[in-house]
XYZ file of N, CA and C in Angstrom:
696
model
N -29.577 0.850 -3.550
C -29.805 -0.359 -4.338
C -30.335 -0.003 -5.730
N -30.080 -0.881 -6.667
C -30.500 -0.620 -8.039
C -31.953 -0.969 -8.281
N -32.552 -1.802 -7.447
C -33.922 -2.243 -7.664
C -34.018 -3.387 -8.653
N -32.876 -3.786 -9.217
C -32.838 -4.889 -10.184
C -32.361 -6.146 -9.472
N -33.109 -7.219 -9.619
C -32.706 -8.490 -9.004
C -31.863 -9.289 -9.990
N -30.655 -9.605 -9.591
C -29.750 -10.406 -10.416
C -29.447 -11.695 -9.679
N -29.449 -12.785 -10.394
C -29.137 -14.086 -9.803
C -27.891 -14.665 -10.466
N -27.079 -15.332 -9.657
C -25.884 -16.001 -10.160
C -25.862 -17.446 -9.672
N -25.169 -18.278 -10.427
C -24.909 -19.627 -9.957
C -23.722 -19.563 -9.007
N -23.943 -19.987 -7.760
C -22.903 -19.986 -6.738
C -22.134 -21.304 -6.816
N -20.873 -21.227 -7.214
C -20.063 -22.436 -7.377
C -19.895 -23.191 -6.069
N -19.858 -22.463 -4.950
C -19.652 -23.111 -3.658
C -20.874 -23.920 -3.233
N -22.066 -23.314 -3.360
C -23.294 -24.005 -2.928
C -23.909 -24.859 -4.034
N -23.471 -24.617 -5.274
C -24.021 -25.288 -6.468
C -25.509 -24.964 -6.633
N -25.873 -23.713 -6.298
C -27.256 -23.261 -6.420
C -27.307 -21.881 -7.086
N -28.437 -21.580 -7.709
C -28.685 -20.233 -8.229
C -29.182 -19.380 -7.075
N -28.503 -18.266 -6.814
C -28.818 -17.441 -5.658
C -28.893 -15.966 -6.046
N -29.611 -15.189 -5.237
C -29.679 -13.750 -5.443
C -28.295 -13.131 -5.236
N -27.973 -12.146 -6.070
C -26.708 -11.441 -5.956
C -26.861 -10.316 -4.939
N -26.096 -10.398 -3.855
C -26.140 -9.388 -2.795
C -24.746 -8.829 -2.570
N -24.406 -7.710 -3.234
C -23.068 -7.148 -3.074
C -22.796 -6.700 -1.649
N -21.527 -6.697 -1.270
C -21.132 -6.330 0.088
C -21.388 -4.855 0.352
N -21.084 -4.025 -0.657
C -21.202 -2.577 -0.480
C -21.875 -1.955 -1.704
N -23.187 -2.246 -1.888
C -23.873 -1.752 -3.084
C -23.922 -0.227 -3.121
N -23.872 0.377 -4.333
C -23.917 -0.286 -5.644
C -22.547 -0.712 -6.172
N -21.508 -0.624 -5.333
C -20.168 -1.004 -5.787
C -20.026 -2.526 -5.847
N -19.315 -2.990 -6.875
C -19.084 -4.426 -7.049
C -17.630 -4.636 -7.474
N -16.933 -5.524 -6.807
C -15.552 -5.832 -7.175
C -15.492 -7.054 -8.069
N -14.728 -6.948 -9.150
C -14.541 -8.078 -10.071
C -13.044 -8.295 -10.275
N -12.598 -9.509 -10.065
C -11.186 -9.851 -10.307
C -11.131 -10.954 -11.356
N -10.395 -10.683 -12.429
C -10.254 -11.664 -13.503
C -8.801 -12.098 -13.586
N -8.566 -13.404 -13.536
C -7.205 -13.919 -13.657
C -6.671 -13.578 -15.045
N -5.551 -12.882 -15.086
C -5.039 -12.349 -16.342
C -4.006 -13.223 -17.024
N -3.360 -12.680 -18.057
C -2.442 -13.466 -18.887
C -1.048 -13.584 -18.289
N -0.358 -14.654 -18.656
C 1.077 -14.733 -18.447
C 1.707 -14.218 -19.732
N 2.389 -13.086 -19.638
C 2.771 -12.344 -20.845
C 4.151 -12.763 -21.375
N 4.265 -14.046 -21.699
C 5.503 -14.577 -22.269
C 5.338 -14.931 -23.743
N 4.064 -14.895 -24.238
C 3.750 -15.302 -25.608
C 2.376 -14.753 -25.960
N 1.946 -15.010 -27.204
C 0.634 -14.548 -27.641
C -0.479 -15.327 -26.934
N -1.621 -14.671 -26.755
C -2.794 -15.333 -26.181
C -3.598 -15.999 -27.302
N -4.188 -17.147 -27.010
C -5.006 -17.823 -28.021
C -6.492 -17.589 -27.724
N -7.346 -18.065 -28.607
C -8.776 -17.755 -28.507
C -9.392 -18.312 -27.221
N -8.845 -19.416 -26.725
C -9.339 -19.968 -25.460
C -9.047 -19.039 -24.294
N -7.850 -18.430 -24.305
C -7.530 -17.438 -23.278
C -8.493 -16.258 -23.343
N -8.733 -15.774 -24.559
C -9.539 -14.565 -24.738
C -11.010 -14.799 -24.413
N -11.467 -16.041 -24.499
C -12.847 -16.359 -24.143
C -13.140 -15.943 -22.703
N -12.155 -16.102 -21.823
C -12.312 -15.709 -20.419
C -12.696 -14.242 -20.292
N -12.048 -13.390 -21.071
C -12.252 -11.949 -20.931
C -13.530 -11.488 -21.621
N -13.987 -12.245 -22.605
C -15.303 -11.968 -23.194
C -16.376 -12.214 -22.133
N -16.218 -13.293 -21.380
C -17.178 -13.600 -20.315
C -17.193 -12.505 -19.253
N -15.995 -12.111 -18.767
C -15.955 -11.096 -17.709
C -16.439 -9.745 -18.226
N -16.258 -9.490 -19.529
C -16.742 -8.248 -20.125
C -18.276 -8.208 -20.128
N -18.889 -9.320 -20.482
C -20.356 -9.410 -20.466
C -20.877 -9.211 -19.038
N -20.193 -9.827 -18.076
C -20.574 -9.676 -16.669
C -20.492 -8.216 -16.231
N -19.379 -7.578 -16.542
C -19.182 -6.179 -16.133
C -20.207 -5.257 -16.791
N -20.464 -5.461 -18.087
C -21.427 -4.620 -18.795
C -22.842 -4.824 -18.235
N -23.171 -6.072 -17.907
C -24.498 -6.371 -17.363
C -24.697 -5.676 -16.016
N -23.681 -5.755 -15.158
C -23.777 -5.096 -13.853
C -23.898 -3.579 -14.014
N -23.082 -3.006 -14.895
C -23.136 -1.570 -15.115
C -24.464 -1.124 -15.692
N -25.015 -1.903 -16.611
C -26.303 -1.574 -17.235
C -27.422 -1.555 -16.209
N -27.280 -2.395 -15.177
C -28.316 -2.502 -14.153
C -28.043 -1.629 -12.925
N -27.178 -0.625 -13.096
C -27.019 0.369 -12.048
C -25.913 0.136 -11.051
N -25.164 -0.948 -11.208
C -24.047 -1.202 -10.296
C -22.797 -0.452 -10.773
N -21.814 -0.341 -9.894
C -20.561 0.339 -10.209
C -19.398 -0.646 -10.055
N -19.122 -1.407 -11.107
C -18.066 -2.411 -10.994
C -16.664 -1.816 -10.990
N -15.832 -2.326 -10.106
C -14.400 -2.030 -10.109
C -13.713 -3.304 -10.575
N -13.136 -3.255 -11.767
C -12.605 -4.454 -12.402
C -11.079 -4.454 -12.369
N -10.516 -5.545 -11.865
C -9.063 -5.715 -11.796
C -8.672 -6.949 -12.607
N -7.663 -6.801 -13.462
C -7.075 -7.951 -14.157
C -5.583 -7.965 -13.850
N -5.092 -9.097 -13.394
C -3.668 -9.194 -13.103
C -2.867 -9.498 -14.370
N -1.600 -9.177 -14.318
C -0.667 -9.496 -15.393
C 0.455 -10.325 -14.774
N 0.522 -11.597 -15.125
C 1.542 -12.480 -14.561
C 2.825 -12.309 -15.357
N 3.747 -11.528 -14.803
C 5.020 -11.283 -15.482
C 6.195 -11.866 -14.712
N 5.890 -12.761 -13.771
C 6.912 -13.493 -13.029
C 6.225 -14.633 -12.283
N 6.954 -15.729 -12.057
C 6.475 -16.772 -11.149
C 5.660 -17.894 -11.740
N 5.322 -17.836 -13.045
C 4.549 -18.917 -13.660
C 5.531 -19.932 -14.231
N 5.706 -21.038 -13.535
C 6.656 -22.057 -13.966
C 6.070 -22.920 -15.084
N 6.947 -23.585 -15.820
C 6.491 -24.388 -16.957
C 5.657 -25.584 -16.521
N 5.789 -25.983 -15.263
C 4.955 -27.047 -14.713
C 4.079 -26.482 -13.620
N 2.787 -26.815 -13.648
C 1.883 -26.338 -12.608
C 2.147 -27.018 -11.272
N 3.080 -27.965 -11.270
C 3.469 -28.629 -10.030
C 4.601 -27.884 -9.335
N 4.775 -26.599 -9.688
C 5.804 -25.750 -9.085
C 7.212 -26.224 -9.417
N 7.363 -26.740 -10.627
C 8.674 -27.187 -11.079
C 8.949 -26.619 -12.466
N 10.193 -26.705 -12.878
C 10.560 -26.234 -14.204
C 11.011 -24.788 -14.189
N 11.187 -24.226 -15.384
C 11.653 -22.852 -15.516
C 10.501 -21.860 -15.450
N 10.825 -20.644 -15.072
C 9.857 -19.549 -15.127
C 9.631 -19.220 -16.601
N 8.361 -19.156 -17.010
C 8.048 -18.901 -18.419
C 8.598 -17.569 -18.908
N 8.650 -16.571 -18.037
C 9.175 -15.267 -18.427
C 10.680 -15.337 -18.643
N 11.362 -16.055 -17.774
C 12.807 -16.200 -17.910
C 13.151 -16.984 -19.177
N 12.385 -18.034 -19.442
C 12.629 -18.846 -20.640
C 12.410 -18.032 -21.911
N 11.345 -17.213 -21.911
C 11.052 -16.384 -23.080
C 12.150 -15.356 -23.311
N 12.706 -14.822 -22.227
C 13.774 -13.838 -22.348
C 15.011 -14.456 -23.001
N 15.319 -15.678 -22.627
C 16.452 -16.391 -23.230
C 16.155 -16.696 -24.694
N 14.929 -17.146 -24.959
C 14.524 -17.510 -26.324
C 14.632 -16.342 -27.291
N 14.257 -15.152 -26.827
C 14.216 -13.993 -27.708
C 15.381 -13.032 -27.516
N 16.278 -13.374 -26.597
C 17.441 -12.536 -26.383
C 17.112 -11.150 -25.856
N 16.120 -11.067 -24.964
C 15.687 -9.791 -24.425
C 15.612 -9.864 -22.907
N 15.353 -8.733 -22.279
C 15.114 -8.710 -20.856
C 13.701 -9.202 -20.582
N 13.494 -9.784 -19.394
C 12.165 -10.283 -19.043
C 11.136 -9.163 -19.056
N 11.544 -7.977 -18.612
C 10.635 -6.837 -18.618
C 10.226 -6.429 -20.024
N 11.138 -6.536 -20.971
C 10.829 -6.216 -22.367
C 9.842 -7.219 -22.947
N 10.057 -8.489 -22.609
C 9.137 -9.542 -23.057
C 7.736 -9.269 -22.527
N 7.660 -8.967 -21.236
C 6.364 -8.728 -20.601
C 5.639 -7.554 -21.248
N 6.352 -6.470 -21.483
C 5.734 -5.267 -22.044
C 5.267 -5.511 -23.481
N 6.064 -6.226 -24.255
C 5.734 -6.490 -25.656
C 4.453 -7.312 -25.778
N 4.383 -8.430 -25.055
C 3.213 -9.307 -25.185
C 1.990 -8.751 -24.450
N 2.227 -7.933 -23.426
C 1.111 -7.267 -22.764
C 0.444 -6.272 -23.718
N 1.240 -5.525 -24.460
C 0.684 -4.564 -25.412
C -0.110 -5.265 -26.517
N 0.373 -6.412 -26.968
C -0.372 -7.183 -27.972
C -1.681 -7.692 -27.388
N -1.635 -8.099 -26.129
C -2.838 -8.555 -25.445
C -3.883 -7.440 -25.382
N -3.451 -6.230 -25.096
C -4.381 -5.101 -25.049
C -4.943 -4.799 -26.440
N -4.149 -4.993 -27.474
C -4.650 -4.828 -28.843
C -5.744 -5.852 -29.138
N -5.560 -7.074 -28.638
C -6.592 -8.111 -28.802
C -7.892 -7.682 -28.133
N -7.775 -7.047 -26.971
C -8.958 -6.529 -26.274
C -9.729 -5.572 -27.173
N -9.014 -4.654 -27.793
C -9.653 -3.642 -28.626
C -10.293 -4.277 -29.865
N -9.633 -5.260 -30.441
C -10.178 -5.939 -31.626
C -11.488 -6.651 -31.301
N -11.583 -7.172 -30.076
C -12.778 -7.901 -29.658
C -13.800 -7.005 -28.954
N -13.497 -5.709 -28.889
C -14.390 -4.737 -28.243
C -14.627 -5.083 -26.770
N -13.569 -5.516 -26.105
C -13.635 -5.808 -24.677
C -13.178 -4.563 -23.916
N -13.953 -4.167 -22.925
C -13.578 -3.013 -22.113
C -12.335 -3.349 -21.275
N -11.396 -2.426 -21.229
C -10.231 -2.648 -20.376
C -10.644 -2.514 -18.908
N -9.911 -3.172 -18.012
C -10.256 -3.082 -16.589
C -9.918 -1.709 -16.024
N -10.413 -1.436 -14.853
C -10.048 -0.208 -14.161
C -8.587 -0.253 -13.722
N -8.114 -1.461 -13.411
C -6.743 -1.636 -12.920
C -6.095 -2.836 -13.602
N -4.932 -2.621 -14.220
C -4.051 -3.712 -14.647
C -3.034 -3.892 -13.525
N -2.982 -5.050 -12.933
C -2.124 -5.269 -11.769
C -0.998 -6.247 -12.114
N 0.228 -5.742 -12.190
C 1.372 -6.581 -12.540
C 1.962 -7.241 -11.294
N 2.192 -8.533 -11.373
C 2.717 -9.270 -10.226
C 4.060 -8.713 -9.767
N 4.916 -8.333 -10.716
C 6.248 -7.839 -10.371
C 6.218 -6.501 -9.652
N 5.079 -5.788 -9.746
C 4.952 -4.479 -9.102
C 4.275 -4.578 -7.732
N 3.993 -5.799 -7.308
C 3.305 -5.990 -6.029
C 4.002 -7.045 -5.165
N 5.322 -7.058 -5.227
C 6.099 -8.028 -4.460
C 5.972 -7.811 -2.945
N 6.044 -6.574 -2.434
C 5.918 -6.376 -0.974
C 4.599 -6.926 -0.423
N 3.508 -6.742 -1.180
C 2.207 -7.248 -0.729
C 2.199 -8.777 -0.653
N 2.874 -9.408 -1.588
C 2.927 -10.869 -1.594
C 3.770 -11.389 -0.445
N 4.895 -10.741 -0.208
C 5.743 -11.129 0.918
C 4.989 -10.955 2.236
N 4.249 -9.864 2.360
C 3.501 -9.610 3.593
C 2.423 -10.666 3.821
N 1.753 -11.087 2.734
C 0.720 -12.109 2.876
C 1.324 -13.447 3.296
N 2.491 -13.769 2.769
C 3.171 -14.999 3.175
C 3.534 -14.928 4.659
N 3.947 -13.758 5.108
C 4.253 -13.568 6.539
C 3.023 -13.862 7.397
N 1.866 -13.374 6.936
C 0.617 -13.599 7.677
C 0.285 -15.088 7.729
N 0.423 -15.762 6.593
C 0.148 -17.200 6.548
C 1.124 -17.968 7.437
N 2.376 -17.540 7.445
C 3.384 -18.183 8.285
C 3.025 -18.022 9.756
N 2.633 -16.809 10.138
C 2.267 -16.540 11.534
C 1.088 -17.385 11.973
N 0.178 -17.685 11.042
C -1.007 -18.489 11.353
C -0.728 -19.989 11.269
N 0.499 -20.353 10.902
C 0.882 -21.763 10.912
C 0.542 -22.540 9.648
N 0.333 -21.834 8.534
C -0.062 -22.501 7.296
C 1.109 -22.815 6.361
N 2.317 -22.438 6.723
C 3.433 -22.604 5.800
C 4.526 -23.501 6.372
N 5.395 -23.959 5.498
C 6.608 -24.670 5.906
C 7.668 -24.450 4.839
N 8.898 -24.688 5.205
C 10.011 -24.404 4.301
C 10.687 -25.689 3.851
N 11.046 -25.742 2.568
C 11.838 -26.839 2.022
C 13.133 -26.239 1.472
N 13.933 -27.057 0.835
C 15.194 -26.547 0.295
C 14.985 -25.629 -0.902
N 13.784 -25.686 -1.530
C 13.577 -24.855 -2.721
C 12.525 -23.768 -2.544
N 11.933 -23.651 -1.353
C 10.979 -22.576 -1.195
C 10.091 -22.689 0.035
N 9.110 -21.791 0.103
C 8.097 -21.770 1.167
C 6.805 -22.302 0.570
N 6.177 -23.253 1.243
C 4.976 -23.893 0.720
C 3.783 -23.714 1.648
N 2.593 -23.745 1.050
C 1.340 -23.713 1.809
C 0.966 -25.150 2.161
N 0.728 -25.406 3.440
C 0.368 -26.743 3.913
C -1.146 -26.907 3.826
N -1.617 -27.553 2.765
C -3.060 -27.688 2.540
C -3.741 -28.540 3.602
N -2.993 -29.391 4.288
C -3.597 -30.229 5.325
C -4.045 -29.406 6.525
N -3.524 -28.183 6.657
C -3.883 -27.319 7.783
C -5.206 -26.592 7.537
N -5.692 -26.655 6.278
C -6.935 -25.958 5.929
C -7.981 -27.018 5.579
N -8.876 -27.265 6.498
C -9.789 -28.408 6.376
C -10.717 -28.324 5.166
N -11.039 -27.112 4.710
C -11.956 -26.964 3.583
C -11.247 -26.840 2.242
N -9.948 -27.105 2.214
C -9.224 -26.973 0.951
C -9.809 -27.913 -0.102
N -10.087 -27.369 -1.275
C -10.660 -28.173 -2.352
C -12.169 -28.192 -2.378
N -12.798 -27.534 -1.396
C -14.264 -27.567 -1.294
C -14.935 -26.873 -2.487
N -14.373 -25.741 -2.916
C -14.970 -24.984 -4.017
C -15.025 -25.821 -5.295
N -13.954 -26.567 -5.563
C -13.895 -27.404 -6.764
C -14.418 -28.816 -6.513
N -14.834 -29.070 -5.263
C -15.238 -30.420 -4.858
C -14.158 -31.429 -5.232
N -12.965 -31.103 -4.823
C -11.781 -31.883 -5.155
C -11.716 -33.146 -4.306
N -11.558 -34.274 -4.966
C -11.398 -35.547 -4.273
C -9.921 -35.715 -3.950
N -9.506 -35.121 -2.835
C -8.088 -35.097 -2.496
C -7.543 -36.500 -2.251
N -8.293 -37.320 -1.550
C -7.824 -38.679 -1.286
C -7.687 -39.465 -2.582
N -8.630 -39.251 -3.483
C -8.568 -39.935 -4.771
C -7.368 -39.496 -5.580
N -7.066 -38.217 -5.518
C -5.900 -37.706 -6.233
C -4.629 -38.319 -5.686
N -4.550 -38.417 -4.376
C -3.339 -38.943 -3.769
C -3.164 -40.436 -4.049
N -4.276 -41.124 -4.173
C -4.176 -42.566 -4.381
C -4.043 -42.935 -5.851
N -4.511 -42.062 -6.735
C -4.631 -42.445 -8.134
C -3.515 -42.028 -9.051
N -2.560 -41.249 -8.552
C -1.510 -40.768 -9.437
C -0.174 -40.792 -8.720
N 0.806 -41.375 -9.370
C 2.136 -41.456 -8.761
C 2.959 -40.241 -9.176
N 3.226 -39.401 -8.209
C 4.002 -38.200 -8.462
C 5.062 -38.073 -7.383
N 6.282 -37.756 -7.800
C 7.342 -37.530 -6.842
C 7.133 -36.149 -6.232
N 6.698 -36.100 -4.980
C 6.386 -34.812 -4.366
C 7.601 -34.181 -3.700
N 8.741 -34.878 -3.761
C 9.956 -34.303 -3.196
C 9.811 -34.036 -1.711
N 10.108 -32.805 -1.314
C 10.049 -32.445 0.097
C 8.678 -31.923 0.525
N 7.721 -31.863 -0.397
C 6.394 -31.364 -0.025
C 5.721 -32.355 0.928
N 4.982 -31.819 1.884
C 4.296 -32.673 2.852
C 3.084 -33.358 2.232
N 2.426 -32.660 1.327
C 1.237 -33.188 0.672
C 1.332 -32.903 -0.828
N 0.783 -33.786 -1.628
C 0.885 -33.639 -3.078
C 0.318 -32.317 -3.575
N -0.755 -31.861 -2.943
C -1.432 -30.662 -3.440
C -0.935 -29.370 -2.792
N 0.089 -29.435 -1.951
C 0.692 -28.222 -1.408
C 1.299 -27.415 -2.558
N 1.312 -26.100 -2.414
C 1.823 -25.268 -3.499
C 2.799 -24.218 -2.981
N 3.674 -23.779 -3.877
C 4.735 -22.846 -3.512
C 4.198 -21.433 -3.338
N 4.608 -20.800 -2.257
C 4.308 -19.393 -2.016
C 5.504 -18.522 -2.415
N 6.694 -19.032 -2.178
C 7.931 -18.330 -2.522
C 8.969 -19.365 -2.940
N 9.569 -19.147 -4.098
C 10.590 -20.067 -4.600
C 11.963 -19.420 -4.470
N 12.917 -20.184 -3.977
C 14.276 -19.669 -3.851
C 14.971 -19.686 -5.207
N 15.794 -18.665 -5.440
C 16.620 -18.661 -6.646
C 17.667 -19.759 -6.493
N 17.735 -20.652 -7.474
C 18.710 -21.732 -7.390
C 20.127 -21.206 -7.312
N 20.378 -20.138 -8.052
C 21.692 -19.494 -8.055
C 21.463 -17.986 -8.099
N 21.400 -17.322 -6.946
C 21.117 -15.893 -6.913
C 21.966 -15.097 -7.900
N 21.316 -14.218 -8.650
C 22.017 -13.418 -9.642
C 21.878 -13.951 -11.055
N 21.460 -15.212 -11.187
C 21.297 -15.810 -12.516
C 19.970 -15.412 -13.138
N 18.923 -15.348 -12.316
C 17.610 -14.933 -12.796
C 17.580 -13.433 -13.049
N 16.757 -13.012 -13.997
C 16.565 -11.586 -14.229
C 15.625 -10.981 -13.189
N 14.659 -11.783 -12.726
C 13.666 -11.280 -11.785
C 13.750 -12.067 -10.483
N 14.274 -11.419 -9.464
C 14.367 -12.021 -8.141
C 14.428 -10.904 -7.107
N 13.951 -11.217 -5.912
C 13.854 -10.210 -4.858
C 14.300 -10.804 -3.529
N 14.727 -9.931 -2.645
C 15.091 -10.369 -1.299
C 13.819 -10.550 -0.485
N 13.850 -11.456 0.456
C 12.698 -11.729 1.319
C 13.221 -12.223 2.663
N 12.352 -12.339 3.669
C 12.802 -12.862 4.962
C 13.318 -14.297 4.881
N 13.003 -14.997 3.768
C 13.388 -16.409 3.635
C 14.530 -16.615 2.647
N 14.967 -15.543 2.016
C 16.049 -15.659 1.055
C 15.675 -15.058 -0.288
N 16.651 -14.914 -1.160
C 16.430 -14.330 -2.481
C 15.632 -15.297 -3.345
N 14.599 -14.775 -4.007
C 13.772 -15.644 -4.837
C 12.672 -14.860 -5.526
N 11.558 -15.542 -5.756
C 10.439 -14.921 -6.469
C 9.137 -15.572 -5.999
N 8.017 -14.887 -6.177
C 6.755 -15.421 -5.659
C 6.258 -16.624 -6.440
N 5.555 -17.498 -5.761
C 4.875 -18.600 -6.429
C 3.625 -18.072 -7.116
N 3.229 -18.741 -8.157
C 2.105 -18.314 -8.991
C 0.835 -18.091 -8.180
N 0.599 -18.927 -7.163
C -0.677 -18.930 -6.451
C -0.860 -17.740 -5.509
N 0.232 -17.238 -4.954
C 0.108 -16.150 -3.972
C -0.160 -14.810 -4.647
N 0.172 -14.690 -5.926
C 0.106 -13.394 -6.603
C -1.313 -12.830 -6.631
N -2.256 -13.616 -7.164
C -3.632 -13.121 -7.276
C -4.268 -12.917 -5.908
N -3.900 -13.751 -4.946
C -4.454 -13.585 -3.592
C -4.067 -12.214 -3.037
N -2.794 -11.880 -3.158
C -2.322 -10.605 -2.601
C -2.886 -9.414 -3.368
N -2.920 -9.505 -4.694
C -3.356 -8.364 -5.489
C -4.870 -8.142 -5.393
N -5.646 -9.208 -5.319
C -7.089 -9.026 -5.184
C -7.428 -8.411 -3.834
N -6.706 -8.799 -2.797
C -6.925 -8.214 -1.471
C -6.520 -6.749 -1.450
N -5.468 -6.404 -2.175
C -4.983 -5.029 -2.203
C -5.971 -4.094 -2.909
N -6.439 -4.491 -4.067
C -7.237 -3.578 -4.898
C -8.740 -3.664 -4.671
N -9.203 -4.762 -4.089
C -10.647 -4.913 -3.872
C -11.012 -4.941 -2.386
């Protein structure tokens, strides 16, 4: 132990609590990273200034942080409702390049922004496109546990099967369902989210992979879950 007492605000309990790492002095930190289809703005970069201060504070007090930042280079649709085009695919069409070229170009600019702001780079940059097997495996686990269902456009997580869904954000699920008219299509619940999206026309997308459910690509939400479990 470091002998230093650190307290954090626990979002789940809504209380300030002592920080007790699972395996001290090691500490795992996962920061949701950029979607590398365009330049990052100052609001995006504010996130990494915060995580940088956190990491430096832990290190200064004797902890050994392992920091992971993901790079979303596939699966982020233009609508957070799991609809629309993939932002990477759209950018590739817009600039007349391959999706991989787009990702590499804007990722490098993002890293330059880090250096300009004197933000420490993470120990691991984790690209979603490089961790497809892990995402498929996690979906298999969720399917085996009965948390998924299939529609004509993909595999979805059934939020009604998880009684504490929304607890962290104190989400008023009933209020959301009653207060907003949204065409949920084949989804069982409005707040269900895509784990795997089928390619509408296999071969048309630049980034697509085979899976037990058909050719497609991962949903935005499963990526960080799989990568954080892998590296931390």
